[in-house]
Coordinates of C-alpha atoms and ligand atoms in Angstrom, one line a residue:
X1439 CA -265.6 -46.0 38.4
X1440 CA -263.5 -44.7 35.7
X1441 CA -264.2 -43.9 32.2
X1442 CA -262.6 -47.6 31.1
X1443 CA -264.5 -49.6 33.4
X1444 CA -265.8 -52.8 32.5
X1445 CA -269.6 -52.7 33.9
X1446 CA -272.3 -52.6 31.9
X1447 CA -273.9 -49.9 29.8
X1448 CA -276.9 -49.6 32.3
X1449 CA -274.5 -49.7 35.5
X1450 CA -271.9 -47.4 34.0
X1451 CA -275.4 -44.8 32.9
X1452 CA -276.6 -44.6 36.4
X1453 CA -273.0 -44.5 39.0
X1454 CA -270.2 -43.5 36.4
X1455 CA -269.1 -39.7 37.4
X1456 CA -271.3 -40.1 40.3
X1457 CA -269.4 -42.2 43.2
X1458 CA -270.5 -40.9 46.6
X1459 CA -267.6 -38.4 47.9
X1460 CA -266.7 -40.4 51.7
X1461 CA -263.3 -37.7 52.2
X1462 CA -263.7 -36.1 55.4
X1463 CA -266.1 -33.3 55.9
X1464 CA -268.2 -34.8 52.5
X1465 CA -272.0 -35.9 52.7
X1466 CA -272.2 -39.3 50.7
X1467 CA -274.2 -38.0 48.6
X1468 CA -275.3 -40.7 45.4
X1469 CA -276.4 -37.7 43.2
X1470 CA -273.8 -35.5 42.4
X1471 CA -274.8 -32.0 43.7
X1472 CA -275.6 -29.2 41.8
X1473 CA -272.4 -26.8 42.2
X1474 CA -273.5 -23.1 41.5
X1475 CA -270.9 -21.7 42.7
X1476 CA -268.9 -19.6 39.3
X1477 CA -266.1 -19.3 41.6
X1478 CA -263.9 -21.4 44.0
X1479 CA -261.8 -20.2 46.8
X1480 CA -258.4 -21.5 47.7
X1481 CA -255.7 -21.7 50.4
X1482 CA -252.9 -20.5 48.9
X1483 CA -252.3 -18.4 45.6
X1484 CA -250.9 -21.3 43.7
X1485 CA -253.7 -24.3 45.0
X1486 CA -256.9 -23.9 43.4
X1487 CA -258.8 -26.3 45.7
X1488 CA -259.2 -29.4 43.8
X1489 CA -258.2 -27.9 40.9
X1490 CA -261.4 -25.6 40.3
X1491 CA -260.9 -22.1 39.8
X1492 CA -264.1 -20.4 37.9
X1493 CA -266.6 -22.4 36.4
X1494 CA -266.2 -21.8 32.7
X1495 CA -263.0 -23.6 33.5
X1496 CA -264.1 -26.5 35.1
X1497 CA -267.4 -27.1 37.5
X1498 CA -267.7 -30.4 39.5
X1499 CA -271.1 -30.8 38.3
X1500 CA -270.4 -30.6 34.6
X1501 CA -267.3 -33.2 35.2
X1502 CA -269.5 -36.0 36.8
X1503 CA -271.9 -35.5 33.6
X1504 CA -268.3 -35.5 31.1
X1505 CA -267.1 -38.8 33.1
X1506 CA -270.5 -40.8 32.7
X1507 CA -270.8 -39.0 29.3
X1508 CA -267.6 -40.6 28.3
X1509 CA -267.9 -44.1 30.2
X1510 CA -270.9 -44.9 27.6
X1511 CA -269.2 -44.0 24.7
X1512 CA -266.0 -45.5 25.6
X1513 CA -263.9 -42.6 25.6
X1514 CA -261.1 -41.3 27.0
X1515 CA -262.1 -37.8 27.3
X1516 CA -265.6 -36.1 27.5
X1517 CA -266.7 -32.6 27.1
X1518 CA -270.0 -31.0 27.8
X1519 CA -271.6 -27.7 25.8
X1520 CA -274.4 -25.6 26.4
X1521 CA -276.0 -26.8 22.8
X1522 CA -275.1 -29.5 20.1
X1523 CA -274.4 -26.7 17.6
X1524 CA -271.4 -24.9 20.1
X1525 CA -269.9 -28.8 20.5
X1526 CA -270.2 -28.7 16.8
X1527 CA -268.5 -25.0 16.6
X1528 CA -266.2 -25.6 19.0
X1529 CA -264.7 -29.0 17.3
X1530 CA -264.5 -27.1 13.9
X1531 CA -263.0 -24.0 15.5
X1532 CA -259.8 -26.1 17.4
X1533 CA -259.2 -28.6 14.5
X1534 CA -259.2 -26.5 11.2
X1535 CA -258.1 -23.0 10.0
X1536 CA -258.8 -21.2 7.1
X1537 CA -258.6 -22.8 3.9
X1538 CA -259.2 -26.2 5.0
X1539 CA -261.8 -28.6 3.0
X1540 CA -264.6 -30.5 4.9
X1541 CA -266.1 -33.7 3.4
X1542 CA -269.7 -34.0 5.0
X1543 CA -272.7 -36.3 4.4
X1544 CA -275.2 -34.6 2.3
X1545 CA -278.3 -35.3 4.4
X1546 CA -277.1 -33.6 8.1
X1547 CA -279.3 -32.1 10.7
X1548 CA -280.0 -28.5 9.0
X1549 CA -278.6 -26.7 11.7
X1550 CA -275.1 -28.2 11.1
X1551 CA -275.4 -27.7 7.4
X1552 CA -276.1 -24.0 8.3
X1553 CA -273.2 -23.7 10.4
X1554 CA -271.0 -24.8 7.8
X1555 CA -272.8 -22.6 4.7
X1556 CA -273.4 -19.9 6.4
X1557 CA -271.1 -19.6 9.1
X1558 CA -267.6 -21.2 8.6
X1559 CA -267.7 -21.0 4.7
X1560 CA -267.3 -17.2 6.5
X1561 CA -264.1 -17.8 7.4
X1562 CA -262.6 -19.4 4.4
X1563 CA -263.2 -23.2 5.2
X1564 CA -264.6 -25.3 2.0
X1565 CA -266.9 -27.9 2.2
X1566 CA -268.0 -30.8 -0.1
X1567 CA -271.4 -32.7 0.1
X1568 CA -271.2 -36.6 -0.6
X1569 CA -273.9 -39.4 -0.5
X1570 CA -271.8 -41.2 2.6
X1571 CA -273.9 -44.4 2.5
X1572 CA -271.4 -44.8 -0.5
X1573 CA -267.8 -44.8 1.3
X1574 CA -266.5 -44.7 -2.0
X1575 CA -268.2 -40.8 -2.2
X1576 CA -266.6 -39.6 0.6
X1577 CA -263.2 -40.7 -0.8
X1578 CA -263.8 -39.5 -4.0
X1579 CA -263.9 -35.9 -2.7
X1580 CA -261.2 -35.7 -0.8
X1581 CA -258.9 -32.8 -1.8
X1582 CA -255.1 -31.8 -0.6
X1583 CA -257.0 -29.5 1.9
X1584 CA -258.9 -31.8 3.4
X1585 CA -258.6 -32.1 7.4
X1586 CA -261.7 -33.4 7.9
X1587 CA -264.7 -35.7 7.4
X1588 CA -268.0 -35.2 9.0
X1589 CA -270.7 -38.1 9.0
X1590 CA -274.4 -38.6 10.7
X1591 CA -275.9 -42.1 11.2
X1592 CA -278.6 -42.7 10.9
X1593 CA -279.2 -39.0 9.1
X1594 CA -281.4 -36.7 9.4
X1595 CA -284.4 -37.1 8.3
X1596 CA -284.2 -39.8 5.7
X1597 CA -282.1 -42.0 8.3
X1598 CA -279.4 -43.2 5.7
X1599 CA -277.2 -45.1 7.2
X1600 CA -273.1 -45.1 6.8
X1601 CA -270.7 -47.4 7.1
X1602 CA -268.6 -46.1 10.3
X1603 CA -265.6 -48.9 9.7
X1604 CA -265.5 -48.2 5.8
X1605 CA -265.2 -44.4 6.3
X1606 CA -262.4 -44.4 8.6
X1607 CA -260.5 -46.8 7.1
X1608 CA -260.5 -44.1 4.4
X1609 CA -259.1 -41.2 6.9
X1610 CA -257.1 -43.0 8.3
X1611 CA -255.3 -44.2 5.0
X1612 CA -255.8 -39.8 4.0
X1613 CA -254.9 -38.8 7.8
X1614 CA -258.0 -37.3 8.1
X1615 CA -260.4 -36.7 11.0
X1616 CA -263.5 -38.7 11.4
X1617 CA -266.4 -37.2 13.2
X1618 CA -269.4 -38.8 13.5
X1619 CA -272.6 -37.0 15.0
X1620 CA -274.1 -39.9 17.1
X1621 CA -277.1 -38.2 18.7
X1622 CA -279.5 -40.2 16.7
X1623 CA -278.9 -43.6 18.3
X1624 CA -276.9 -42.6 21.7
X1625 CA -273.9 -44.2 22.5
X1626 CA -276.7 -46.9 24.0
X1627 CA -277.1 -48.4 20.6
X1628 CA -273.9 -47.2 18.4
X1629 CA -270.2 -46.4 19.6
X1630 CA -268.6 -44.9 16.8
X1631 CA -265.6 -44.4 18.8
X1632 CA -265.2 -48.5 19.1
X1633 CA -265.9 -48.6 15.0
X1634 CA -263.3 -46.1 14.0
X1635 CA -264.2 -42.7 14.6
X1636 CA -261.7 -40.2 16.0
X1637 CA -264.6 -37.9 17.7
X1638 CA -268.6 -38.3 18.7
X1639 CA -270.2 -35.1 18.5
X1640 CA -273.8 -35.2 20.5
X1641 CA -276.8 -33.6 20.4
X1642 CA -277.3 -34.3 24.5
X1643 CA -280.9 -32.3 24.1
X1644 CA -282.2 -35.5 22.4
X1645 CA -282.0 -38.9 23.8
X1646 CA -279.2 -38.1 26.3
X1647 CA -280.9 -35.5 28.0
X1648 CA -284.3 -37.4 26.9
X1649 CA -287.0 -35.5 28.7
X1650 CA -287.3 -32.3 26.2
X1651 CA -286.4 -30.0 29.2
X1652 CA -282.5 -29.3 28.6
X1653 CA -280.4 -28.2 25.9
X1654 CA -276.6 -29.3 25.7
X1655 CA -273.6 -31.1 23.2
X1656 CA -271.1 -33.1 24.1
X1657 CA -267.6 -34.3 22.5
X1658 CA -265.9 -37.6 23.2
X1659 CA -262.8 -38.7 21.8
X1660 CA -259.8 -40.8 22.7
X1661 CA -257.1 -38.7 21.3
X1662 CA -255.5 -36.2 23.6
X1663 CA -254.1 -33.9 21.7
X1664 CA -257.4 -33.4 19.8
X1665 CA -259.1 -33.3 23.7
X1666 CA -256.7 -30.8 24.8
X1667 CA -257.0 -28.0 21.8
X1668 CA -260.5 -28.7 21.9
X1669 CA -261.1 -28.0 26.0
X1670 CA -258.5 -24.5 25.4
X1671 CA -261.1 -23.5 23.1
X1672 CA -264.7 -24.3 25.0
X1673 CA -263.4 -22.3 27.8
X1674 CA -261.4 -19.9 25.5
X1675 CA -264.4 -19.6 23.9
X1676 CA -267.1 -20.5 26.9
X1677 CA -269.5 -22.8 25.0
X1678 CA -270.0 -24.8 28.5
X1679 CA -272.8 -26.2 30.0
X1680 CA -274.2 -24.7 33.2
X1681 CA -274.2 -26.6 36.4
X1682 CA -278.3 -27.0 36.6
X1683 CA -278.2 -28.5 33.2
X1684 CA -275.5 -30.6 33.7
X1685 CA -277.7 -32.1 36.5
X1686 CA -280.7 -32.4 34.5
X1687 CA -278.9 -34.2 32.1
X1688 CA -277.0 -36.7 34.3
X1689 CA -280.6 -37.0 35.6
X1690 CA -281.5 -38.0 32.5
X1691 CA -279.2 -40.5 31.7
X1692 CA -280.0 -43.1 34.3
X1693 CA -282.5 -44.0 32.0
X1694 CA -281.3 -44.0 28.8
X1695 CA -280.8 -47.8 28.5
X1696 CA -284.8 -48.1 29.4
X1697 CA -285.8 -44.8 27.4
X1698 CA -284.0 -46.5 24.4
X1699 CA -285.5 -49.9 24.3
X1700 CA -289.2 -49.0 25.0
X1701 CA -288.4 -46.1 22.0
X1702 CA -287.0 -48.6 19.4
X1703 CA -290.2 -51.2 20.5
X1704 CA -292.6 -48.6 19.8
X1705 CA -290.7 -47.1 16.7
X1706 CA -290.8 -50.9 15.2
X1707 CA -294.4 -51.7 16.2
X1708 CA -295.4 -47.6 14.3
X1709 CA -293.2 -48.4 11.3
X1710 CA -294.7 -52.0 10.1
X1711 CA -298.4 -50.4 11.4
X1712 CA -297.7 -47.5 8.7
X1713 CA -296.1 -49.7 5.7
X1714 CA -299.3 -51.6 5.4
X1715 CA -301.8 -48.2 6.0
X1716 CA -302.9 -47.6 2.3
X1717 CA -302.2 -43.8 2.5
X1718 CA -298.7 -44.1 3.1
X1719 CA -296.8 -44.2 0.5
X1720 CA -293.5 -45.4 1.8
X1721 CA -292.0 -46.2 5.5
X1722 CA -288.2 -45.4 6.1
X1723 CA -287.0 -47.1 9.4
X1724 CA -283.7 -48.7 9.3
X1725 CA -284.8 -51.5 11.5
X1726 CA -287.1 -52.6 8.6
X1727 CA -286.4 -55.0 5.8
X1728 CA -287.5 -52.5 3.8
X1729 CA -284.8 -50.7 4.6
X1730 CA -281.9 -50.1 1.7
X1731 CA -279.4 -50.3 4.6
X1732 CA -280.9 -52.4 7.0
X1733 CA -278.1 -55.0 6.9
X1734 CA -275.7 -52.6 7.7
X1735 CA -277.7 -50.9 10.4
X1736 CA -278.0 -54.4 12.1
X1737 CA -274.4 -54.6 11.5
X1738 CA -272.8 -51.8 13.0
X1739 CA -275.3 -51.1 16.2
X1740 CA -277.2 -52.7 18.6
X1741 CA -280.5 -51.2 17.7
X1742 CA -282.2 -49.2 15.5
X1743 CA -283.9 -46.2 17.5
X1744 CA -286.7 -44.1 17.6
X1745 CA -287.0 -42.0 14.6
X1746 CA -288.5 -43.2 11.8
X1747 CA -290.2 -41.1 8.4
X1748 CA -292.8 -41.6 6.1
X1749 CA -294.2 -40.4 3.0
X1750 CA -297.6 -39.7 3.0
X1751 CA -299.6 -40.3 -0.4
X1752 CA -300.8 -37.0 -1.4
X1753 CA -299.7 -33.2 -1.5
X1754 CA -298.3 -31.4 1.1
X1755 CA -301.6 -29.8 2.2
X1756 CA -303.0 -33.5 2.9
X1757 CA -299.6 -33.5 4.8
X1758 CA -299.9 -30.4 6.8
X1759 CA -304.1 -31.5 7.4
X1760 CA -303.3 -34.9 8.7
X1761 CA -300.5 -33.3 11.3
X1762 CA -302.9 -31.3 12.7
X1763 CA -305.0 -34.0 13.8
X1764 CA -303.1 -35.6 15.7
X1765 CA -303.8 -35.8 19.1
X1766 CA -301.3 -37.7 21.1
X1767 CA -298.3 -36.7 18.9
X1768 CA -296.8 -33.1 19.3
X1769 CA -297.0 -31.0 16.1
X1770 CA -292.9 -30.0 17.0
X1771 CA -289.2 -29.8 16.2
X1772 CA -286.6 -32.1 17.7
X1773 CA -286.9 -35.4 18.8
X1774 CA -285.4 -38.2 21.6
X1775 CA -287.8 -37.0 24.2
X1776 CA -290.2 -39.5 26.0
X1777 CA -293.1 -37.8 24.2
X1778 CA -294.1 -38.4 20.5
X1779 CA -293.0 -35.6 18.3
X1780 CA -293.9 -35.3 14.7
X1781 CA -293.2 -32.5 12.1
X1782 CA -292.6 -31.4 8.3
X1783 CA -289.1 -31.3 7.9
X1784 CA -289.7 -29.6 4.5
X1785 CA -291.0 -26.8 6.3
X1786 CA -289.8 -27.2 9.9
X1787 CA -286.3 -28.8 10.6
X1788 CA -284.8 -28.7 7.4
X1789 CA -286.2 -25.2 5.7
X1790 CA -283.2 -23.7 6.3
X1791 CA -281.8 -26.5 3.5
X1792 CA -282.3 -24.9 0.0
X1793 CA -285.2 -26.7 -1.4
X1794 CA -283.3 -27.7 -4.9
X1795 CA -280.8 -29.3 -2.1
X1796 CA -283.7 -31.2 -0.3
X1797 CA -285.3 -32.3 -4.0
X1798 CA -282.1 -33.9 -4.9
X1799 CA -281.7 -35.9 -1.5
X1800 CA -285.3 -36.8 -1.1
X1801 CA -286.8 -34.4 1.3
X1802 CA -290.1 -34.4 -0.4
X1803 CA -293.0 -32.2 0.7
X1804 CA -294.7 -35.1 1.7
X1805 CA -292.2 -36.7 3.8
X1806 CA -293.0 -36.1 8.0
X1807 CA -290.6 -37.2 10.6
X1808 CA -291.6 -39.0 13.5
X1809 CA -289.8 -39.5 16.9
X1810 CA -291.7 -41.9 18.5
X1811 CA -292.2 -41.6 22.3
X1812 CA -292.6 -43.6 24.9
X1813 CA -296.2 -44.0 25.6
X1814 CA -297.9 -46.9 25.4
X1815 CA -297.8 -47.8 21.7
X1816 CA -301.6 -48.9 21.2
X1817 CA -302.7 -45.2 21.9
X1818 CA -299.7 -44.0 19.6
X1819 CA -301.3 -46.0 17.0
X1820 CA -305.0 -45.1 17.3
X1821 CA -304.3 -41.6 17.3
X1822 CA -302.3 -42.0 13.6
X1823 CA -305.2 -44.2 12.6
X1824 CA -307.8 -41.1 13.3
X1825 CA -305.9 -38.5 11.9
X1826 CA -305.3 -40.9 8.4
X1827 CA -309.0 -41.5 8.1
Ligands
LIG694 C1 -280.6 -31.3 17.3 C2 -279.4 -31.8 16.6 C3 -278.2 -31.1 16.5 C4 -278.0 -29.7 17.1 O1 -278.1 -29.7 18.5 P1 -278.7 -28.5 19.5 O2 -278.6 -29.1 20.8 O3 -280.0 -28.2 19.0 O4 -277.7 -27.4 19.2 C5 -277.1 -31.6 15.9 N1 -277.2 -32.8 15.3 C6 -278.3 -33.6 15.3 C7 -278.4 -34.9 14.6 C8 -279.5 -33.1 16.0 O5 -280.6 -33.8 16.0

């Protein structure tokens, strides 16, 4: 099944990458196996067998997870990293040098916004901060420097929503390069790739991976030249997934069609329960009316997800007392596994985000993330309706 193929999103999840192997001498096998092996042995000095020579390189087990990886997002080409953060590295390391300006969304995942402040701004690249749910922003700051543009939708946590299309009309008209961090709808309900974007960065240890047991990023693009510098410098550099992990989340991903639907039922079904409970004060979910964006979100997906936040009425105390209540509902980072997690980003996720910075986008102490699970939604709600009273 190649990486173009015309199945569905559910067929392509569960065989692409993972044909059975009939050659002679092979075993059939419908799960690709778990290659260990760090090295490979060859014939003859100048024929590494089947191409693989050490596994930093390349590893059969890593490759079945970057062909399905790249079948769902329609891709050409599909890399896999041992964390979201070294995909992230990695991208920024083989497309930029010193000097060169980013243009990023102002509400990202706080460990990308610590990479760039505190890591690359290192190394003499610049970056600017726009509000991206206003295309025009992102334009706006675009300097003779700029190489690049780096968006999340929905964000993180206040799930703003940009308009994929809009923004890479924009680098394309400034030759730019359009990333867009997809890991909080998967490429089951978003393809940025089909919308305009020139690479999908992934968080894989969210709803890719999906079971809260596996860490690992992945890159998918179309362009080759951008594939090729980027592959010299994962191995150069040897952000790669191991082969158990790989497998884990290939494991994962048979189910990611199922995970996603009964998450975005449940996420619906939490967020109208919560915009009607008296002590919340406000419900963001782009899958509500409610929602500033929802039109757009509608627009440029085919579903909303599983993370939704709230604002709870009162200080962050009452915050931090009704979290720790909860019984159903881990008290925890991350998010996209099939178990509830809930947290503080003001204090958890996004401390590391200066808290004049989280004032002026609307991080409040009062606002808690959710990422709703999939357990069975009436016990999800009974356990937010104890820990409110
Ligand atoms: C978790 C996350 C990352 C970082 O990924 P790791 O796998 O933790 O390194 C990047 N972007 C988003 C949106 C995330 O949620």
């Amino acid at each position: 099944m190649s990486t173009t193929s015309k199945y569905g999103f559910a067929t392509k999840a569960i065989h692409a990458g993972e044909e059975p192997d009939f050659r002679e001498g092979a075993t059939g096998d419908v799960v690709v196996p778990i290659h260990l092996s760090t090295t490979f042995a060859r014939k003859k000095v100048t024929e590494p067998t089947g191409g693989y020579e050490y596994t930093r390189s390349l590893n059969p087990t890593r490759k079945a997870l970057e062909t399905k990886l790249a079948s769902l997002e329609n891709a050409a080409f599909g890399l896999a990293f041992s964390s979201g953060l070294a995909a992230e590295s990695t991208i920024l390391l083989s497309l930029l040098n010193p000097g060169d300006h980013i243009v990023a969304f102002d509400d990202l995942y706080g460990g990308t916004k610590r990479l760039f402040n505190h890591v690359f701004s290192n190394f003499g690249f610049e970056i600017t901060y726009v509000d991206a749910t206003d295309a025009s922003e992102v334009e706006k700051a675009i300097k003779p420097a700029t190489k690049l543009v780096w968006i999340e939708t929905p964000s993180n946590p206040l799930l703003k929503v940009s308009d994929i299309k809009a923004i890479s009309a924009i680098t394309k008209k400034h030759n730019l390069v359009l990333v867009v961090d997809n890991t909080f709808l998967s490429p089951y309900f978003q393809k940025p790739l089909d919308l305009g974007a020139d690479i999908v960065v992934h968080s894989s240890t969210k709803y890719i991976g999906g079971h809260s047991d596996v860490l690992g990023g992945a890159v998918l693009l179309n362009n080759e030249t951008y594939f090729e510098r980027i592959q010299y410098h994962q191995n150069a550099v040897g952000a790669v997934l191991a082969p158990f992990d790989s497998y884990l989340t290939l494991r994962g991903i048979k189910t990611l069609a199922l995970r996603l639907e009964q998450h975005q039922r449940n996420a619906l079904e939490i967020a109208h329960y919560l915009e009607q409970h008296p002590k919340v004060q406000k419900v963001i979910y782009p899958g509500l009316e409610s929602h500033p964006q929802h039109a757009l979100a509608k627009a440029q997906t085919t579903g909303l997800g599983g993370v939704l936040s709230f604002e709870i009425k009162g200080t962050t105390d009452d915050a931090q007392a009704f979290l720790s209540k909860l019984n159903i509902f881990a008290l925890a980072e991350s998010l996209g596994g099939v178990e509830s997690l809930i947290e503080l980003p003001s204090l958890m996720t996004h401390a590391s985000v200066a808290k004049e910075v989280r004032d002026k986008i609307g991080i409040t102490d009062t606002l808690i993330r959710v990422s709703v699970g999939v357990e069975d939604v009436k016990d999800l709600i009974a356990d937010l309706e104890q820990a409110l009273a």
